[in-house]
PDB file of C-alpha atoms in Angstrom:
ATOM      1  CA  UNK B   1       9.268  35.941  -4.149  1.00 91.00           C
ATOM      2  CA  UNK B   2      12.862  36.322  -5.288  1.00 93.00           C
ATOM      3  CA  UNK B   3      14.182  35.636  -1.780  1.00 94.00           C
ATOM      4  CA  UNK B   4      12.254  32.373  -1.613  1.00 95.00           C
ATOM      5  CA  UNK B   5      13.593  31.407  -5.035  1.00 96.00           C
ATOM      6  CA  UNK B   6      17.182  32.069  -3.996  1.00 95.00           C
ATOM      7  CA  UNK B   7      16.711  29.966  -0.872  1.00 94.00           C
ATOM      8  CA  UNK B   8      15.283  27.160  -2.987  1.00 96.00           C
ATOM      9  CA  UNK B   9      18.396  27.285  -5.168  1.00 96.00           C
ATOM     10  CA  UNK B  10      20.771  27.243  -2.203  1.00 96.00           C
ATOM     11  CA  UNK B  11      22.443  24.077  -0.869  1.00 94.00           C
ATOM     12  CA  UNK B  12      20.324  22.009   1.502  1.00 91.00           C
ATOM     13  CA  UNK B  13      21.156  19.788   4.464  1.00 93.00           C
ATOM     14  CA  UNK B  14      19.505  16.968   2.511  1.00 93.00           C
ATOM     15  CA  UNK B  15      21.594  17.299  -0.647  1.00 96.00           C
ATOM     16  CA  UNK B  16      24.039  14.557   0.352  1.00 97.00           C
ATOM     17  CA  UNK B  17      21.299  12.061   1.214  1.00 96.00           C
ATOM     18  CA  UNK B  18      19.485  12.822  -2.027  1.00 97.00           C
ATOM     19  CA  UNK B  19      22.718  12.503  -4.006  1.00 98.00           C
ATOM     20  CA  UNK B  20      23.001   8.888  -2.836  1.00 98.00           C
ATOM     21  CA  UNK B  21      19.529   8.100  -4.196  1.00 98.00           C
ATOM     22  CA  UNK B  22      20.259   9.902  -7.473  1.00 98.00           C
ATOM     23  CA  UNK B  23      23.501   7.966  -7.899  1.00 98.00           C
ATOM     24  CA  UNK B  24      21.812   4.662  -7.096  1.00 97.00           C
ATOM     25  CA  UNK B  25      19.232   5.198  -9.829  1.00 97.00           C
ATOM     26  CA  UNK B  26      21.843   6.470 -12.269  1.00 97.00           C
ATOM     27  CA  UNK B  27      24.190   3.539 -11.667  1.00 96.00           C
ATOM     28  CA  UNK B  28      21.413   0.932 -11.620  1.00 95.00           C
ATOM     29  CA  UNK B  29      18.593   2.186 -13.872  1.00 94.00           C
ATOM     30  CA  UNK B  30      17.253  -1.241 -14.843  1.00 92.00           C
ATOM     31  CA  UNK B  31      14.609  -3.485 -13.290  1.00 90.00           C
ATOM     32  CA  UNK B  32      15.941  -6.948 -14.045  1.00 82.00           C
ATOM     33  CA  UNK B  33      17.427  -7.836 -10.664  1.00 80.00           C
ATOM     34  CA  UNK B  34      16.951  -7.509  -6.921  1.00 85.00           C
ATOM     35  CA  UNK B  35      18.297  -3.977  -7.213  1.00 89.00           C
ATOM     36  CA  UNK B  36      14.856  -2.828  -8.319  1.00 90.00           C
ATOM     37  CA  UNK B  37      13.515  -3.964  -4.936  1.00 91.00           C
ATOM     38  CA  UNK B  38      16.216  -1.981  -3.169  1.00 93.00           C
ATOM     39  CA  UNK B  39      15.429   1.157  -5.156  1.00 95.00           C
ATOM     40  CA  UNK B  40      11.728   1.099  -4.346  1.00 95.00           C
ATOM     41  CA  UNK B  41      12.435   0.278  -0.699  1.00 94.00           C
ATOM     42  CA  UNK B  42      15.017   3.027  -0.199  1.00 96.00           C
ATOM     43  CA  UNK B  43      13.140   5.772  -2.050  1.00 97.00           C
ATOM     44  CA  UNK B  44       9.806   4.857  -0.481  1.00 95.00           C
ATOM     45  CA  UNK B  45      11.183   4.688   3.031  1.00 93.00           C
ATOM     46  CA  UNK B  46      13.301   7.826   2.654  1.00 95.00           C
ATOM     47  CA  UNK B  47      10.336   9.836   1.407  1.00 94.00           C
ATOM     48  CA  UNK B  48       7.512   8.499   3.609  1.00 90.00           C
ATOM     49  CA  UNK B  49       5.884   6.792   0.632  1.00 91.00           C
ATOM     50  CA  UNK B  50       6.630   3.126   1.279  1.00 91.00           C
ATOM     51  CA  UNK B  51       4.861   0.743  -1.064  1.00 91.00           C
ATOM     52  CA  UNK B  52       4.381  -1.959   1.573  1.00 79.00           C
ATOM     53  CA  UNK B  53       1.861  -0.154   3.764  1.00 61.00           C
ATOM     54  CA  UNK B  54      -1.165  -2.352   4.551  1.00 56.00           C
ATOM     55  CA  UNK B  55       0.348  -5.649   3.524  1.00 53.00           C
ATOM     56  CA  UNK B  56      -2.368  -7.897   5.035  1.00 64.00           C
ATOM     57  CA  UNK B  57      -0.041  -9.374   7.612  1.00 67.00           C
ATOM     58  CA  UNK B  58       2.729 -10.281   5.166  1.00 76.00           C
ATOM     59  CA  UNK B  59       6.208  -9.539   6.486  1.00 78.00           C
ATOM     60  CA  UNK B  60       8.050  -6.689   4.808  1.00 76.00           C
ATOM     61  CA  UNK B  61      10.741  -9.025   3.449  1.00 76.00           C
ATOM     62  CA  UNK B  62       8.207 -11.443   1.985  1.00 84.00           C
ATOM     63  CA  UNK B  63       6.168  -8.596   0.539  1.00 88.00           C
ATOM     64  CA  UNK B  64       9.091  -7.286  -1.496  1.00 88.00           C
ATOM     65  CA  UNK B  65      10.182 -10.740  -2.631  1.00 87.00           C
ATOM     66  CA  UNK B  66       6.743 -12.269  -3.268  1.00 87.00           C
ATOM     67  CA  UNK B  67       4.816  -9.238  -4.525  1.00 88.00           C
ATOM     68  CA  UNK B  68       7.074  -6.388  -5.605  1.00 90.00           C
ATOM     69  CA  UNK B  69       9.716  -8.367  -7.489  1.00 88.00           C
ATOM     70  CA  UNK B  70       7.423 -10.516  -9.699  1.00 90.00           C
ATOM     71  CA  UNK B  71       5.152  -7.617 -10.665  1.00 92.00           C
ATOM     72  CA  UNK B  72       8.114  -5.461 -11.654  1.00 90.00           C
ATOM     73  CA  UNK B  73       9.548  -8.354 -13.650  1.00 87.00           C
ATOM     74  CA  UNK B  74       6.246  -8.878 -15.458  1.00 90.00           C
ATOM     75  CA  UNK B  75       6.033  -5.336 -16.778  1.00 92.00           C
ATOM     76  CA  UNK B  76       8.536  -4.131 -19.340  1.00 89.00           C
ATOM     77  CA  UNK B  77       9.512  -1.085 -17.322  1.00 94.00           C
ATOM     78  CA  UNK B  78      12.947  -0.730 -18.867  1.00 94.00           C
ATOM     79  CA  UNK B  79      11.568  -0.296 -22.386  1.00 93.00           C
ATOM     80  CA  UNK B  80       9.703   2.895 -21.581  1.00 93.00           C
ATOM     81  CA  UNK B  81      12.359   4.020 -19.095  1.00 96.00           C
ATOM     82  CA  UNK B  82      14.809   3.914 -22.012  1.00 96.00           C
ATOM     83  CA  UNK B  83      12.501   6.217 -23.973  1.00 96.00           C
ATOM     84  CA  UNK B  84      12.306   8.663 -21.082  1.00 98.00           C
ATOM     85  CA  UNK B  85      16.103   8.565 -20.807  1.00 97.00           C
ATOM     86  CA  UNK B  86      16.310  10.181 -24.241  1.00 97.00           C
ATOM     87  CA  UNK B  87      14.639  13.337 -22.928  1.00 98.00           C
ATOM     88  CA  UNK B  88      17.054  15.781 -21.351  1.00 96.00           C
ATOM     89  CA  UNK B  89      14.432  18.368 -20.426  1.00 97.00           C
ATOM     90  CA  UNK B  90      10.677  18.903 -20.484  1.00 98.00           C
ATOM     91  CA  UNK B  91       9.432  20.201 -23.833  1.00 96.00           C
ATOM     92  CA  UNK B  92       6.084  20.736 -25.512  1.00 93.00           C
ATOM     93  CA  UNK B  93       6.857  17.669 -27.621  1.00 96.00           C
ATOM     94  CA  UNK B  94       7.511  15.228 -24.765  1.00 97.00           C
ATOM     95  CA  UNK B  95       5.494  16.510 -21.814  1.00 97.00           C
ATOM     96  CA  UNK B  96       2.513  14.301 -22.641  1.00 97.00           C
ATOM     97  CA  UNK B  97       4.697  11.173 -22.680  1.00 97.00           C
ATOM     98  CA  UNK B  98       6.310  12.153 -19.381  1.00 98.00           C
ATOM     99  CA  UNK B  99       2.948  12.586 -17.665  1.00 98.00           C
ATOM    100  CA  UNK B 100       1.558   9.385 -19.190  1.00 98.00           C
ATOM    101  CA  UNK B 101       4.543   7.371 -17.928  1.00 98.00           C
ATOM    102  CA  UNK B 102       3.670   8.418 -14.372  1.00 98.00           C
ATOM    103  CA  UNK B 103       0.201   6.922 -14.830  1.00 98.00           C
ATOM    104  CA  UNK B 104       1.726   3.654 -16.058  1.00 98.00           C
ATOM    105  CA  UNK B 105       3.871   3.414 -12.928  1.00 98.00           C
ATOM    106  CA  UNK B 106       0.934   4.314 -10.667  1.00 98.00           C
ATOM    107  CA  UNK B 107      -0.987   1.405 -12.181  1.00 98.00           C
ATOM    108  CA  UNK B 108       1.936  -0.976 -11.639  1.00 97.00           C
ATOM    109  CA  UNK B 109       2.279   0.121  -8.023  1.00 96.00           C
ATOM    110  CA  UNK B 110      -1.478  -0.296  -7.571  1.00 96.00           C
ATOM    111  CA  UNK B 111      -1.179  -3.876  -8.794  1.00 95.00           C
ATOM    112  CA  UNK B 112       1.402  -4.443  -6.055  1.00 93.00           C
ATOM    113  CA  UNK B 113      -0.202  -2.582  -3.153  1.00 92.00           C
ATOM    114  CA  UNK B 114      -3.880  -2.133  -4.141  1.00 91.00           C
ATOM    115  CA  UNK B 115      -3.407   1.548  -3.281  1.00 93.00           C
ATOM    116  CA  UNK B 116      -2.899   4.722  -5.284  1.00 95.00           C
ATOM    117  CA  UNK B 117       0.813   5.439  -5.000  1.00 97.00           C
ATOM    118  CA  UNK B 118       0.997   8.630  -7.072  1.00 98.00           C
ATOM    119  CA  UNK B 119       3.419  10.160  -4.594  1.00 98.00           C
ATOM    120  CA  UNK B 120       5.798   7.187  -4.657  1.00 98.00           C
ATOM    121  CA  UNK B 121       5.552   7.029  -8.456  1.00 98.00           C
ATOM    122  CA  UNK B 122       6.504  10.697  -8.764  1.00 99.00           C
ATOM    123  CA  UNK B 123       9.450  10.274  -6.398  1.00 98.00           C
ATOM    124  CA  UNK B 124      10.652   7.069  -8.011  1.00 98.00           C
ATOM    125  CA  UNK B 125      10.526   8.663 -11.451  1.00 99.00           C
ATOM    126  CA  UNK B 126      12.158  11.854 -10.180  1.00 99.00           C
ATOM    127  CA  UNK B 127      15.232  10.040  -8.902  1.00 99.00           C
ATOM    128  CA  UNK B 128      15.610   8.232 -12.223  1.00 98.00           C
ATOM    129  CA  UNK B 129      14.840  11.329 -14.313  1.00 99.00           C
ATOM    130  CA  UNK B 130      15.508  14.394 -12.118  1.00 99.00           C
ATOM    131  CA  UNK B 131      15.046  16.862 -14.984  1.00 98.00           C
ATOM    132  CA  UNK B 132      11.655  15.474 -15.992  1.00 99.00           C
ATOM    133  CA  UNK B 133       9.573  14.860 -12.867  1.00 99.00           C
ATOM    134  CA  UNK B 134       8.210  17.085 -10.126  1.00 99.00           C
ATOM    135  CA  UNK B 135       7.873  15.499  -6.696  1.00 99.00           C
ATOM    136  CA  UNK B 136       4.292  15.153  -5.507  1.00 98.00           C
ATOM    137  CA  UNK B 137       3.101  14.769  -1.922  1.00 97.00           C
ATOM    138  CA  UNK B 138       0.715  16.544   0.425  1.00 96.00           C
ATOM    139  CA  UNK B 139       3.223  19.256   1.306  1.00 96.00           C
ATOM    140  CA  UNK B 140       4.065  19.982  -2.322  1.00 98.00           C
ATOM    141  CA  UNK B 141       0.367  20.045  -3.189  1.00 97.00           C
ATOM    142  CA  UNK B 142      -0.212  22.627  -0.457  1.00 97.00           C
ATOM    143  CA  UNK B 143       2.832  24.583  -1.596  1.00 97.00           C
ATOM    144  CA  UNK B 144       1.717  24.908  -5.209  1.00 97.00           C
ATOM    145  CA  UNK B 145      -1.702  26.121  -4.051  1.00 96.00           C
ATOM    146  CA  UNK B 146       0.030  29.101  -2.454  1.00 95.00           C
ATOM    147  CA  UNK B 147       1.322  30.167  -5.864  1.00 95.00           C
ATOM    148  CA  UNK B 148      -2.117  30.182  -7.467  1.00 93.00           C
ATOM    149  CA  UNK B 149      -1.737  33.838  -8.459  1.00 93.00           C
ATOM    150  CA  UNK B 150       1.235  32.841 -10.614  1.00 92.00           C
ATOM    151  CA  UNK B 151      -0.061  29.579 -12.069  1.00 93.00           C
ATOM    152  CA  UNK B 152      -3.788  30.244 -12.298  1.00 88.00           C
ATOM    153  CA  UNK B 153      -5.907  27.476 -13.786  1.00 89.00           C
ATOM    154  CA  UNK B 154      -4.311  24.776 -15.902  1.00 93.00           C
ATOM    155  CA  UNK B 155      -6.064  22.569 -18.409  1.00 92.00           C
ATOM    156  CA  UNK B 156      -5.089  18.918 -18.533  1.00 90.00           C
ATOM    157  CA  UNK B 157      -3.465  17.961 -21.830  1.00 92.00           C
ATOM    158  CA  UNK B 158      -3.131  14.174 -21.475  1.00 93.00           C
ATOM    159  CA  UNK B 159      -6.308  12.109 -21.662  1.00 93.00           C
ATOM    160  CA  UNK B 160      -4.880   9.042 -19.894  1.00 94.00           C
ATOM    161  CA  UNK B 161      -3.123  10.111 -16.717  1.00 96.00           C
ATOM    162  CA  UNK B 162      -3.390  10.338 -12.979  1.00 97.00           C
ATOM    163  CA  UNK B 163      -5.494  13.507 -13.129  1.00 97.00           C
ATOM    164  CA  UNK B 164      -4.378  14.890  -9.785  1.00 97.00           C
ATOM    165  CA  UNK B 165      -0.705  14.464 -10.599  1.00 98.00           C
ATOM    166  CA  UNK B 166      -1.165  15.902 -14.080  1.00 98.00           C
ATOM    167  CA  UNK B 167      -2.786  19.035 -12.659  1.00 97.00           C
ATOM    168  CA  UNK B 168      -0.012  19.375 -10.071  1.00 98.00           C
ATOM    169  CA  UNK B 169       2.678  18.736 -12.690  1.00 98.00           C
ATOM    170  CA  UNK B 170       1.342  21.359 -15.089  1.00 98.00           C
ATOM    171  CA  UNK B 171       1.087  23.928 -12.295  1.00 98.00           C
ATOM    172  CA  UNK B 172       4.690  23.260 -11.278  1.00 98.00           C
ATOM    173  CA  UNK B 173       5.788  23.581 -14.882  1.00 97.00           C
ATOM    174  CA  UNK B 174       3.865  26.818 -15.287  1.00 97.00           C
ATOM    175  CA  UNK B 175       5.435  28.201 -12.102  1.00 98.00           C
ATOM    176  CA  UNK B 176       8.862  27.196 -13.370  1.00 98.00           C
ATOM    177  CA  UNK B 177       8.240  29.024 -16.650  1.00 96.00           C
ATOM    178  CA  UNK B 178       7.006  32.103 -14.778  1.00 96.00           C
ATOM    179  CA  UNK B 179      10.191  32.207 -12.706  1.00 97.00           C
ATOM    180  CA  UNK B 180      12.321  31.809 -15.825  1.00 97.00           C
ATOM    181  CA  UNK B 181      10.546  34.641 -17.632  1.00 96.00           C
ATOM    182  CA  UNK B 182      10.227  36.968 -14.641  1.00 96.00           C
ATOM    183  CA  UNK B 183      13.638  36.465 -13.014  1.00 97.00           C
ATOM    184  CA  UNK B 184      15.699  34.750 -15.764  1.00 97.00           C
ATOM    185  CA  UNK B 185      16.371  31.879 -13.375  1.00 98.00           C
ATOM    186  CA  UNK B 186      15.992  28.288 -14.513  1.00 97.00           C
ATOM    187  CA  UNK B 187      15.015  26.124 -11.567  1.00 98.00           C
ATOM    188  CA  UNK B 188      15.267  22.357 -11.633  1.00 98.00           C
ATOM    189  CA  UNK B 189      12.341  20.181 -10.528  1.00 98.00           C
ATOM    190  CA  UNK B 190      14.242  19.602  -7.262  1.00 98.00           C
ATOM    191  CA  UNK B 191      14.518  23.337  -6.701  1.00 98.00           C
ATOM    192  CA  UNK B 192      10.823  23.731  -7.451  1.00 98.00           C
ATOM    193  CA  UNK B 193      10.214  21.154  -4.732  1.00 98.00           C
ATOM    194  CA  UNK B 194      12.401  23.156  -2.345  1.00 97.00           C
ATOM    195  CA  UNK B 195      10.386  26.263  -3.201  1.00 98.00           C
ATOM    196  CA  UNK B 196       7.047  24.553  -2.598  1.00 98.00           C
ATOM    197  CA  UNK B 197       8.143  23.201   0.767  1.00 94.00           C
ATOM    198  CA  UNK B 198       9.067  26.742   1.835  1.00 89.00           C
ATOM    199  CA  UNK B 199       5.837  28.313   0.560  1.00 84.00           C
ATOM    200  CA  UNK B 200       3.859  30.325   3.115  1.00 74.00           C
TER     201      UNK B 200
END
C-alpha cells in the first residue's frame, strides 16, 4: 500500500489545470455576480459533472443565465461558505457541519437541474475548501470499496445529509486516519482522490 500512497502524493499531470480552478475559487469565493456561473460551468465541465445536463431544450447559455444565476442568488450561499472558511481542517467538532453543507448544496443544485448532483456538489465544495471535502464520483466510489479492509463499516453521524456522500466521506476520512497512523503520512483530500483513482 505504501507504494500507492507515495504515487498519490507525487506530482500529477493534472496539477496545473487543477491549480487554475483552486485559484479561481480562492480569488472569487462569493456568489453575488456572474462569476458564480463561471465557477459552476468550469468545474462541472472539467470534471464531467455539468449541471446543465437534460435542460429540456433550453440552450446552455440561457440555462445558466435563466436558471443557475437566479437560484444561486436566492440562496444565501456566502453566509454558510463563510462559516466553512473558518475551518482549516476536518475535526470531530466540525465534521458534521461539513457533511451537512454538502447536502444543502445538493438541494440547491437539485432545484436548478431536478437531478441529484452529489458529485458536482462535492467537487464544487472541494475547490472552494480543498482541506475539507473529498471528491465523489463513480471512480472514487469504486476506489474506496477496494480499501474496505482498512475502512470497514462506518456509521453515519449526521441525520440530515446526502446519505451516500456521507458514507463515502466517512470512509475516506477513516482511510486517511489509517494512513496517518500506520505510515505517519498526512494525505490531503486531493491526495486521497489520487489514491482512490489508482486503487486496484
